Coordinates of C-alpha atoms in Angstrom, one line a residue:
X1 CA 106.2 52.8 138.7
X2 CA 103.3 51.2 139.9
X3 CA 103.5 47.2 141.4
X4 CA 102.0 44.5 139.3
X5 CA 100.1 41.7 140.5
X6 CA 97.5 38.7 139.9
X7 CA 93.9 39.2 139.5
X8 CA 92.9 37.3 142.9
X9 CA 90.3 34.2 142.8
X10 CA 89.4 31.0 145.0
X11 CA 91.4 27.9 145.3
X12 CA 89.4 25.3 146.2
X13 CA 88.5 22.0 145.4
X14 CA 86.1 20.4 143.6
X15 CA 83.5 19.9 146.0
X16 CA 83.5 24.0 146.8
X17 CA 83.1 24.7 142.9
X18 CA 79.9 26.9 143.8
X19 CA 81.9 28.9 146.8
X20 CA 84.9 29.2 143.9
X21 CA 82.9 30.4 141.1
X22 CA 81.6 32.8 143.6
X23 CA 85.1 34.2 143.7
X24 CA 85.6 34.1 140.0
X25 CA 82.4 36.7 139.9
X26 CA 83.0 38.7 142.9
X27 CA 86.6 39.7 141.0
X28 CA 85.0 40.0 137.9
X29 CA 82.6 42.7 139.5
X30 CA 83.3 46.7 138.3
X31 CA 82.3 47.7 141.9
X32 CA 85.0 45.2 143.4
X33 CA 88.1 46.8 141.3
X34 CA 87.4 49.9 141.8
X35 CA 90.4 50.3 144.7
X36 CA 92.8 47.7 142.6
X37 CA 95.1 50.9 141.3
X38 CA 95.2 51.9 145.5
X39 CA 96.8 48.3 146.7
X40 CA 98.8 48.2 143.5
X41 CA 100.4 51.3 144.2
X42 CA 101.6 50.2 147.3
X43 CA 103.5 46.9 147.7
X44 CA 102.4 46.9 151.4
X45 CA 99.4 47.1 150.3
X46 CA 99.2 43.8 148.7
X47 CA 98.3 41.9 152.0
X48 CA 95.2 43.9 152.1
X49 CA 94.2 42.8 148.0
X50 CA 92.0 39.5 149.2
X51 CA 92.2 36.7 151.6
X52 CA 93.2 33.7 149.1
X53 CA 95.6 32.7 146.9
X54 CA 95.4 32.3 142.8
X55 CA 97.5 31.3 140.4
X56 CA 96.5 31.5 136.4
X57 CA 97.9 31.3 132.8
X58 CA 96.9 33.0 129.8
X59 CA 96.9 33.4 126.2
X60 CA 95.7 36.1 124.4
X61 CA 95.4 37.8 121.0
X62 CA 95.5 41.4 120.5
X63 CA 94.4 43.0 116.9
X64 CA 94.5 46.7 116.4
X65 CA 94.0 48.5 112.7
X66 CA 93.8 52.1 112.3
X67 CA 92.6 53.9 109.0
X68 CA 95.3 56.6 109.9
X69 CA 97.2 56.9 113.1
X70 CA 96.3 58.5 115.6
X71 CA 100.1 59.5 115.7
X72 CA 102.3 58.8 113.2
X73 CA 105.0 57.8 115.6
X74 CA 102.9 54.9 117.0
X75 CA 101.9 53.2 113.9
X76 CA 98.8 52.1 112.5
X77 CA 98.4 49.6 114.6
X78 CA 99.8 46.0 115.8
X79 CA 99.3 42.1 115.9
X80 CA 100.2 41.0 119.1
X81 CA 100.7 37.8 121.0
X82 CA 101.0 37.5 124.8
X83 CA 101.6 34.1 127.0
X84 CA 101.2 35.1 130.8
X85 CA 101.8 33.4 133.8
X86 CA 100.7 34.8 137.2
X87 CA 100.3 34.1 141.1
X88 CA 99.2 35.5 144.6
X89 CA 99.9 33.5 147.3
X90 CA 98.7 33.9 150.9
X91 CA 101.9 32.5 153.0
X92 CA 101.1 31.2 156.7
X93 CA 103.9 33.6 157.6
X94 CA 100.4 36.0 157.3
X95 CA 102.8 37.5 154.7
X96 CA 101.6 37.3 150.8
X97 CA 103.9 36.9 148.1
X98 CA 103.2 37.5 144.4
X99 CA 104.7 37.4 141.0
X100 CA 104.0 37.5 137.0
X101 CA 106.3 36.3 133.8
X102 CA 105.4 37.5 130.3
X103 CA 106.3 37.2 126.6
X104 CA 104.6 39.0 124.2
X105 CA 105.8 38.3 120.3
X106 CA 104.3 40.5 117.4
X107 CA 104.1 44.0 115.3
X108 CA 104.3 47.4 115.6
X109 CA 102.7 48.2 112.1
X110 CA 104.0 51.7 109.9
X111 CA 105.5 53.2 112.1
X112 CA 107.3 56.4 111.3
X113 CA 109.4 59.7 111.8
X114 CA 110.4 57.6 115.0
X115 CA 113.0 54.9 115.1
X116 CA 113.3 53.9 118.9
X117 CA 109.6 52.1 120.6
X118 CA 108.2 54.1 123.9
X119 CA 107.6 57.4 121.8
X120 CA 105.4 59.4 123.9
X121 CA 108.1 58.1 126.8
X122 CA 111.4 59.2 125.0
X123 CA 109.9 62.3 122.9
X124 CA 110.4 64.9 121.7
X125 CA 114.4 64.1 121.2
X126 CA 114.2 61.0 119.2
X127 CA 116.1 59.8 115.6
X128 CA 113.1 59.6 112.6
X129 CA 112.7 59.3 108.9
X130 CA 109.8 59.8 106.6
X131 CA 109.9 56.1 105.6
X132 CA 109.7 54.0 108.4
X133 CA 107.8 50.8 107.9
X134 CA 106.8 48.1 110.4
X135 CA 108.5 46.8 113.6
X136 CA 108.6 43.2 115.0
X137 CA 108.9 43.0 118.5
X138 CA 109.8 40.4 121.1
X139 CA 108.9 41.3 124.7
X140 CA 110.4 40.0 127.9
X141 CA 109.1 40.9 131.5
X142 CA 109.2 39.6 135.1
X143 CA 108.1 40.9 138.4
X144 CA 107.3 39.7 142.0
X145 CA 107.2 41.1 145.1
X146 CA 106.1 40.2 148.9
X147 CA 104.1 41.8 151.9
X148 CA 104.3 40.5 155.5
X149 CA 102.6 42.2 158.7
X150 CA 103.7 42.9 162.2
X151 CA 100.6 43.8 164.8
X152 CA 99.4 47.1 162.8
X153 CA 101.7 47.3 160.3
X154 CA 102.6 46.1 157.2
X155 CA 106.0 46.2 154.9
X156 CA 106.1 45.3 151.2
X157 CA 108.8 45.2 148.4
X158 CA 108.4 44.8 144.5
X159 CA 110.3 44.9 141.6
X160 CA 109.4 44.4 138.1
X161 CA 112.0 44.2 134.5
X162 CA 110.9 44.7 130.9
X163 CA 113.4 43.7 128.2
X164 CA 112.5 44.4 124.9
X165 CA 113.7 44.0 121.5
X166 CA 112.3 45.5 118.2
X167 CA 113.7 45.7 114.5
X168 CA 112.6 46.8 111.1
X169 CA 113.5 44.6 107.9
X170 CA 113.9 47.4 105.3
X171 CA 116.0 50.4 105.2
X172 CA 116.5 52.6 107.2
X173 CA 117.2 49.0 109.2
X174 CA 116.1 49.4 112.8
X175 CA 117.2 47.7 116.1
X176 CA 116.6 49.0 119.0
X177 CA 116.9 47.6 122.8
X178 CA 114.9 48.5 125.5
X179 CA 115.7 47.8 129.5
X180 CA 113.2 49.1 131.9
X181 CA 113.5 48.3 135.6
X182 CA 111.4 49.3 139.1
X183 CA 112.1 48.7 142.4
X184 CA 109.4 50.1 145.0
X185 CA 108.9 49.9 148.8
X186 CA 106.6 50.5 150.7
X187 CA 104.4 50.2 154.5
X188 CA 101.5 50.5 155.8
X189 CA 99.9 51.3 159.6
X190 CA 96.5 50.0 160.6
X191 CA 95.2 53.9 162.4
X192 CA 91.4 52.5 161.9
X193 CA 89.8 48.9 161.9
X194 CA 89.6 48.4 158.6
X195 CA 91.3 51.1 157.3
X196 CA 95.6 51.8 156.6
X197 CA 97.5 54.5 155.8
X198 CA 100.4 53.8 153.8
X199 CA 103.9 55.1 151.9
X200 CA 105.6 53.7 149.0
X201 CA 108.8 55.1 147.2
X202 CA 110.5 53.9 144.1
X203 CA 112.7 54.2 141.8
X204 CA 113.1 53.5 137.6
X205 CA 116.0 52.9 135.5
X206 CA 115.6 52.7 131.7
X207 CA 117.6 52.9 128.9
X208 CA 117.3 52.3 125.1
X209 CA 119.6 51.8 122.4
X210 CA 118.3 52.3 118.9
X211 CA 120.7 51.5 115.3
X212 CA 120.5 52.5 112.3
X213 CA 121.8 50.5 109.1
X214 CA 121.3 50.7 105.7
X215 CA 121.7 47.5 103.3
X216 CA 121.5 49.8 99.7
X217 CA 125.0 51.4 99.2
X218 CA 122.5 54.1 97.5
X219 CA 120.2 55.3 99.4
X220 CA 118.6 59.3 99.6
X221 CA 116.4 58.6 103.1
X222 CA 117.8 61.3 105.3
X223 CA 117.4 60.8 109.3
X224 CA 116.6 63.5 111.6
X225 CA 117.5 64.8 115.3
X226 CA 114.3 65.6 116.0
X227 CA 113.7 68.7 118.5
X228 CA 109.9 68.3 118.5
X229 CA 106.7 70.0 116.5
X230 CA 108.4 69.6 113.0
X231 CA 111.9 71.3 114.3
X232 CA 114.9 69.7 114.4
X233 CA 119.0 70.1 114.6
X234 CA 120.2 70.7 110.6
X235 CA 123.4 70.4 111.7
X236 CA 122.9 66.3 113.1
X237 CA 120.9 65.5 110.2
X238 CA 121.5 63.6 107.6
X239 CA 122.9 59.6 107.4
X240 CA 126.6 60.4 109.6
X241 CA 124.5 60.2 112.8
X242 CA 122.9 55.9 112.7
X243 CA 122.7 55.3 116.1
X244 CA 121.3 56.7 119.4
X245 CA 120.4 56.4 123.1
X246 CA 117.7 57.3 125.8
X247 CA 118.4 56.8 129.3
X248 CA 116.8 57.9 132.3
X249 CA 116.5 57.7 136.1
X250 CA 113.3 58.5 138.1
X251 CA 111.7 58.3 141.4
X252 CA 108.3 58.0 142.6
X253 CA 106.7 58.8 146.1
X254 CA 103.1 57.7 146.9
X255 CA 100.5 57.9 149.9
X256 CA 97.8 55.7 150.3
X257 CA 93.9 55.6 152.6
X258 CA 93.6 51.6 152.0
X259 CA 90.7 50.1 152.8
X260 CA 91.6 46.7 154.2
X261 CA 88.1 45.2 153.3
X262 CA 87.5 46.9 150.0
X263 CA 84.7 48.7 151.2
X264 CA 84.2 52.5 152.8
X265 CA 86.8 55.2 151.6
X266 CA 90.0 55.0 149.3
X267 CA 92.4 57.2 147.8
X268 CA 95.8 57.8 146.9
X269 CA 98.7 60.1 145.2
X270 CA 101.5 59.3 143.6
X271 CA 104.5 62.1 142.4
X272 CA 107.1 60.5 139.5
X273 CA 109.9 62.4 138.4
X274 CA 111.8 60.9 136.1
X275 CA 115.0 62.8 133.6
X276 CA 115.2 61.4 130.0
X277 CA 118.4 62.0 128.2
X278 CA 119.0 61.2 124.5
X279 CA 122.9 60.6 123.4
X280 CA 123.9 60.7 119.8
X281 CA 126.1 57.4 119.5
X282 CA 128.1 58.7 116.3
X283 CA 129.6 61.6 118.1
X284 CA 131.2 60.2 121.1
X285 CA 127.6 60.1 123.1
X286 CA 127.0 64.1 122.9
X287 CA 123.6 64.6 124.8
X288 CA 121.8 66.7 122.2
X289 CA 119.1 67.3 125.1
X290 CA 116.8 66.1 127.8
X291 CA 113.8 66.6 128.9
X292 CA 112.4 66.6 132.8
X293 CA 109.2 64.8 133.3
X294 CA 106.9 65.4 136.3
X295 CA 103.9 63.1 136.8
X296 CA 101.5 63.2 139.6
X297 CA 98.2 60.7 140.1
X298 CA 95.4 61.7 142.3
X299 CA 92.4 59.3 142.9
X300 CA 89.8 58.8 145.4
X301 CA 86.7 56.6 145.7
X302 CA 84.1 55.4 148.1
X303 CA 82.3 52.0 147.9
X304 CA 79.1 52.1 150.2
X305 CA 76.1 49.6 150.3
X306 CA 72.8 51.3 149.4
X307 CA 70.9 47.7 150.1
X308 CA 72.0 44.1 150.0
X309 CA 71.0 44.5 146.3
X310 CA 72.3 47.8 145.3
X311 CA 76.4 48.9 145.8
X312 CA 77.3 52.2 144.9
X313 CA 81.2 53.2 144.4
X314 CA 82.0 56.7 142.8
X315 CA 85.6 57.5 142.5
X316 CA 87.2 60.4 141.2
X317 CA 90.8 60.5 139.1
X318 CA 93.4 63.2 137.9
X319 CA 96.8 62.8 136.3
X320 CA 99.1 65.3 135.4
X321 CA 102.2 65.2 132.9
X322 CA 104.1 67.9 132.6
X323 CA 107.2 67.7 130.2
X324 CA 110.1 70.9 129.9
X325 CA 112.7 70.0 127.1
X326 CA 116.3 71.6 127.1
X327 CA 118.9 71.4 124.2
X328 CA 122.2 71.9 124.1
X329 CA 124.1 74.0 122.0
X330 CA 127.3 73.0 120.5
X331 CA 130.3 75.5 119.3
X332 CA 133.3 73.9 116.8
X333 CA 134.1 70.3 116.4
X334 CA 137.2 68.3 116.3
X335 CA 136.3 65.1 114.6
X336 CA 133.5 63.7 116.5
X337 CA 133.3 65.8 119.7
X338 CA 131.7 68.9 119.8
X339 CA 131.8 71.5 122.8
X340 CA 129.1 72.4 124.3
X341 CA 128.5 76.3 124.8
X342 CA 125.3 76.8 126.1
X343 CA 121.9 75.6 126.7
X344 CA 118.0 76.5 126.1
X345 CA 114.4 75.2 126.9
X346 CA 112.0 75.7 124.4
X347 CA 109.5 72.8 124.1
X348 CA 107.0 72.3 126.5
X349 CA 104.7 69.8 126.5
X350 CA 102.3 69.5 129.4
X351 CA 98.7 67.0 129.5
X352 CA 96.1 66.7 131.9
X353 CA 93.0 64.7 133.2
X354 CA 90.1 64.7 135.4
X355 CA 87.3 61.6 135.6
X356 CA 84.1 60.6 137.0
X357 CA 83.2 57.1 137.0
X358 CA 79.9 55.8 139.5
X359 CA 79.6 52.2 139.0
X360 CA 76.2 51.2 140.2
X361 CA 75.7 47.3 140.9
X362 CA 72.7 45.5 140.8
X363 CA 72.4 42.1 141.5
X364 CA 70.0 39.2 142.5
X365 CA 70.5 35.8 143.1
X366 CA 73.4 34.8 141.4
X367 CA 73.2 37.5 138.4
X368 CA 74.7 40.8 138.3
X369 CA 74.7 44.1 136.4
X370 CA 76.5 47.1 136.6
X371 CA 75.9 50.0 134.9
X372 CA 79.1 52.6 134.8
X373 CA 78.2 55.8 133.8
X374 CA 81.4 58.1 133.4
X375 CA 82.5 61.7 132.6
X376 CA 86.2 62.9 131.4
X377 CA 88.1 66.2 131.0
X378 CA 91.3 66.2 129.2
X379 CA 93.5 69.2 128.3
X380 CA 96.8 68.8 126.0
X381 CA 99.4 71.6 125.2
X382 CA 102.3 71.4 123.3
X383 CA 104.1 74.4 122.3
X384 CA 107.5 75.8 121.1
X385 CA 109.4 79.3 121.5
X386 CA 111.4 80.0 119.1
X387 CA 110.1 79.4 116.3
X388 CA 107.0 79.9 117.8
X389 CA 104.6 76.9 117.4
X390 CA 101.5 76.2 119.5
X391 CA 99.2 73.5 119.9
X392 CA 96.2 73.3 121.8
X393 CA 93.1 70.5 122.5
X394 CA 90.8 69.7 125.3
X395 CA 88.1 67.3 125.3
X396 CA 84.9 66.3 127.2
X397 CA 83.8 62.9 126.9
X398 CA 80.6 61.3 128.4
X399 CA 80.0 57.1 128.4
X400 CA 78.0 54.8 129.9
X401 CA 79.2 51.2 130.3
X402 CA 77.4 48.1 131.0
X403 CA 78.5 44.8 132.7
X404 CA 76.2 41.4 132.9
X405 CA 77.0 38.4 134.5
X406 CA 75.4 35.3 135.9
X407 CA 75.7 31.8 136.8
X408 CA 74.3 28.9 135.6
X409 CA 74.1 25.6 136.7
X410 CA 76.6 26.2 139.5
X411 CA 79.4 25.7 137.2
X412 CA 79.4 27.9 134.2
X413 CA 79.8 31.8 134.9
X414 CA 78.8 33.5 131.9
X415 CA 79.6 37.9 131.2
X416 CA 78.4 40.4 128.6
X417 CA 80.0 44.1 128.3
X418 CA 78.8 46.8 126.1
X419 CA 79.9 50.4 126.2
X420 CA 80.2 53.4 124.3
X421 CA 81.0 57.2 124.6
X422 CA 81.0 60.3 122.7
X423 CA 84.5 62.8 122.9
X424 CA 83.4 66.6 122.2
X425 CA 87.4 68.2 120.8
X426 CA 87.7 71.8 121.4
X427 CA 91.1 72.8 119.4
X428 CA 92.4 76.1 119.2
X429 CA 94.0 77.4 116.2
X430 CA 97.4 75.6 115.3
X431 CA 100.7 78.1 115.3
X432 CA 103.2 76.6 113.1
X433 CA 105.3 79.5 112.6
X434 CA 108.3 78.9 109.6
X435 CA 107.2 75.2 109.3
X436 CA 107.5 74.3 105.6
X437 CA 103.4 73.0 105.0
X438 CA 104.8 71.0 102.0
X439 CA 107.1 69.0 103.8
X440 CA 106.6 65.7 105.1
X441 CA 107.5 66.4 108.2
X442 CA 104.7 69.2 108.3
X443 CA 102.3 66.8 107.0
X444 CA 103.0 64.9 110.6
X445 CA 102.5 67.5 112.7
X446 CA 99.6 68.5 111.2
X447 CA 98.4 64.6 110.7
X448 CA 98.7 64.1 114.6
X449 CA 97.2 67.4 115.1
X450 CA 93.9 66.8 113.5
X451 CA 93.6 63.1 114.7
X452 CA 93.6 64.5 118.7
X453 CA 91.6 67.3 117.8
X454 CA 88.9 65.1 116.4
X455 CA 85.6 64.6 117.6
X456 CA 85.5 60.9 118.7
X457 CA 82.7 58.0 118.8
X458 CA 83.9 54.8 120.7
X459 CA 81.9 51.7 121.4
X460 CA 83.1 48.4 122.5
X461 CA 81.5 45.0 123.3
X462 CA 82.7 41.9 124.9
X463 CA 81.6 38.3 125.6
X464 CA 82.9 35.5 128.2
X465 CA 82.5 32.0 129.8
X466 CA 84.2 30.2 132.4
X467 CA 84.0 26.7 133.6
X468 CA 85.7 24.6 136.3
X469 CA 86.8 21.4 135.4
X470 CA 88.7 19.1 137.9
X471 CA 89.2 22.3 140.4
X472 CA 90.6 24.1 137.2
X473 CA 88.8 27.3 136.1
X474 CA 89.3 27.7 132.3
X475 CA 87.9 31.0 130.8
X476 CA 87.6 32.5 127.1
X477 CA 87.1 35.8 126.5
X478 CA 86.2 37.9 123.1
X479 CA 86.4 41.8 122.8
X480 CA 85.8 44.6 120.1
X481 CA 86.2 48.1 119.8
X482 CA 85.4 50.7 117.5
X483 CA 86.5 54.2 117.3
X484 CA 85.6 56.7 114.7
X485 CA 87.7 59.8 114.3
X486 CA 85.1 62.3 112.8
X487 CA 86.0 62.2 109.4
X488 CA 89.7 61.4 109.9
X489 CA 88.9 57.6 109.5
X490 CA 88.1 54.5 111.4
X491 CA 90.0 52.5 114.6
X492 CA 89.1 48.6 115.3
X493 CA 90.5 46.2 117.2
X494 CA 89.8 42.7 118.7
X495 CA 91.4 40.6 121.1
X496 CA 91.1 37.0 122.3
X497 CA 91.9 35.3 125.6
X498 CA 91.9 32.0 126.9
X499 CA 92.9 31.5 130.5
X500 CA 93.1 28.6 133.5
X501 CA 92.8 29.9 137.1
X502 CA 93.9 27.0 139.8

């Protein structure tokens, strides 16, 4: 539930090209974003983000291809394509206003034992068959919002919408429809000269609506009420129940140290709560459970100036996501109503991280690198009661990053990335108690299992340029990544942009 807003740059004229490109690689800069996650949590925020206005356009190409998925309900990968428009306007109101419009058009590739999109945002109570196949995707989404400040204060509002459509081509036939919406408010009091503290407060409503058809008359692909780690409702299986829904209401509450100059200390939390509840369609919208989500973000940096050639800003990051699941339990039925006669809890499902980034900036004349080294603790637990099943992985991951850039002849701004880092898995022994090994639904859990438990290698690399022409900044951009899951296969992907900042 976090605001959304443009990346900010100089608009200038011609004349002021060298002032403008500048701007285009003082954003660009590591050390400069490191607080971009403080002012977006806050709408109020926004007025502190940078003192000029930008508006851009982009289009980009996004490639990912996976060996074997990482989880079997996310697919193998996708081919994606994403036109963007965005702005950040500076008002003479001395209020800023902001906004963004997207399409992205593409596919979800083999995707299965899942047939709704958002996954790890629905789970564990989700429709899937051992089939599935790819999904095509169209992808609407709008937001905007606006700051204005009074003496030592500051108020800000945003709201954002994502509507989505997906659908699969082969039986089971999927279509599912997505509708996501946030609304946040927030403020902000000046206590310090250049520093604010500020509250925000939201709220999310989402809902998804996911059918099932089947064009053969003859067809043996059973669907599943899933329950999560391989367990699911016998009694809702089968082809009777086609069609189901997720909804969900949540609210966030935030506080923020903003730095109203980027520099000197930052830091924020954020608490989400948010209830999802999945409805089987065929029999008159039972709930067949829900699960209660609790989500709290905790980060914290410090930008400081060692020398006019050296900046320094650590910063520090945790998140928590703690998931309880509850059931329902049904009694005799009288055509497609059931009566609900109890209740139970038995999935948990909780993940956890903490990071350590220190981008270090180095830069003379009008070149400038940044080395980031960065270390990262995760911890994921996922466990059942009865039948007992147990599933348990932390990792520690070093990486270094680097980040080049430079201008040359006052008008072309060229950048280089390279980065890589090394994921150490320490698994404990999986408890899959009564889970039939043999079954394909076994072969998931177990599939998803050994894919997060694996020791990882990552490296990426990426290249750019940007050039004004007639007080138009056009950019390309080309990046790679490579992952290797020790012995449990290879991920790549690649993605293009091309962009014009004005």
């Amino acid at each position: 539930m976090a605001t959304a807003a443009a990346t900010v740059l100089t608009n200038e004229t011609v004349a002021q090209s060298v002032s403008l490109l500048h701007d285009v690689q003082r954003t660009a800069l590591p050390v400069y974003t490191f607080a971009d996650g403080i002012y977006l949590s806050n709408p109020a925020a926004m007025s502190y983000r940078d003192s000029v206005s930008l508006s851009s356009f982009n289009l980009n190409g996004n490639y990912l291809d996976m060996e074997k998925a990482v989880m079997e309900q996310t697919g193998t990968g996708h081919s994606l394509f994403t036109v963007e428009a965005d702005s950040y306007m500076r008002l003479k109101t001395d209020g800023v206003a902001w906004g963004n419009a997207r399409f992205t058009t593409g596919q979800y590739r083999d995707i299965r034992w899942t047939d709704c999109i958002d996954y790890e945002r629905v789970a564990p109570y989700v429709l899937g068959d051992a089939v599935g196949g790819n999904l095509s995707t169209r992808q609407y989404a709008f937001s905007g919002g606006y700051s204005g400040r009074k003496d030592r204060w500051t108020f800000g509002a945003h709201a954002s919408y994502r509507a989505e459509v997906a659908y699969r081509n082969r039986d089971p036939r999927v279509k599912t429809i997505v509708s996501d919406l946030d609304i946040n408010l927030g403020a902000s009091f000046r206590v310090l000269a250049h520093h604010a503290v500020g509250l925000t407060g939201g709220i999310n409503v989402y809902n998804q609506n996911c059918d099932l058809d089947f064009y053969n008359p003859i067809n043996d692909i059973d669907t599943y009420t899933l329950t999560g780690l391989g367990t699911y409702y016998k009694r809702f299986m089968g082809n009777t129940n086609k069609n189901s829904g997720y909804s969900s209401i949540g609210f966030s509450v935030g506080a923020q140290w903003i730095p109203t100059l980027r520099k000197g200390l930052a830091g924020s939390v954020t608490y989400t709560r948010y209830r999802m509840e999945q409805q089987l369609r065929n029999f008159n919208n039972l709930t067949l459970g829900y699960s209660d989500n609790n989500l709290l973000n905790v980060s914290v940096g410090y930008t400081i100036g060692i020398s006019r050639s050296v900046t320094l800003s650590p910063m520090l990051t945790g998140n928590l996501h703690s998931r309880t699941s509850t059931e329902n339990l049904f009694g005799t039925s009288a055509g497609a109503s059931y009566d609900k006669i109890g209740s139970r809890t038995p999935y948990t499902h909780d993940i956890s991280d903490l990071s350590l980034t220190c981008p270090v900036q180095l830069n003379w004349g009008q070149s400038y690198l940044t080395l980031t080294p960065q270390v990262k603790y995760d911890y994921d637990h996922e466990r059942y009661k009865d039948p007992v099943r147990d599933l348990k992985v932390s990792h520690v991951t070093p990486g270094l990053h680097l980040d080049f850039s430079s201008i040359t002849h006052g008008k072309w701004l060229w950048n280089g990335r390279l980065g890589g880092s090394y994921s150490i898995a320490s698994p404990s022994t999986p408890v899959l108690t009564e889970l039939d090994m043999d079954s394909e639904l076994a072969k998931c859990v177990m599939s998803n299992f050994e894919m997060l438990s694996a020791d990882r290698m990552a490296l990426n690399a990426g290249i750019g340029a940007s050039r004004i022409i007639n007080g138009i900044v056009f950019s390309l951009s080309l990046d790679y990544a490579l992952c290797d899951y020790r012995d449990n296969g290879l991920s790549q992907g690649a993605a293009v942009t091309l962009g014009a900042k004005f």
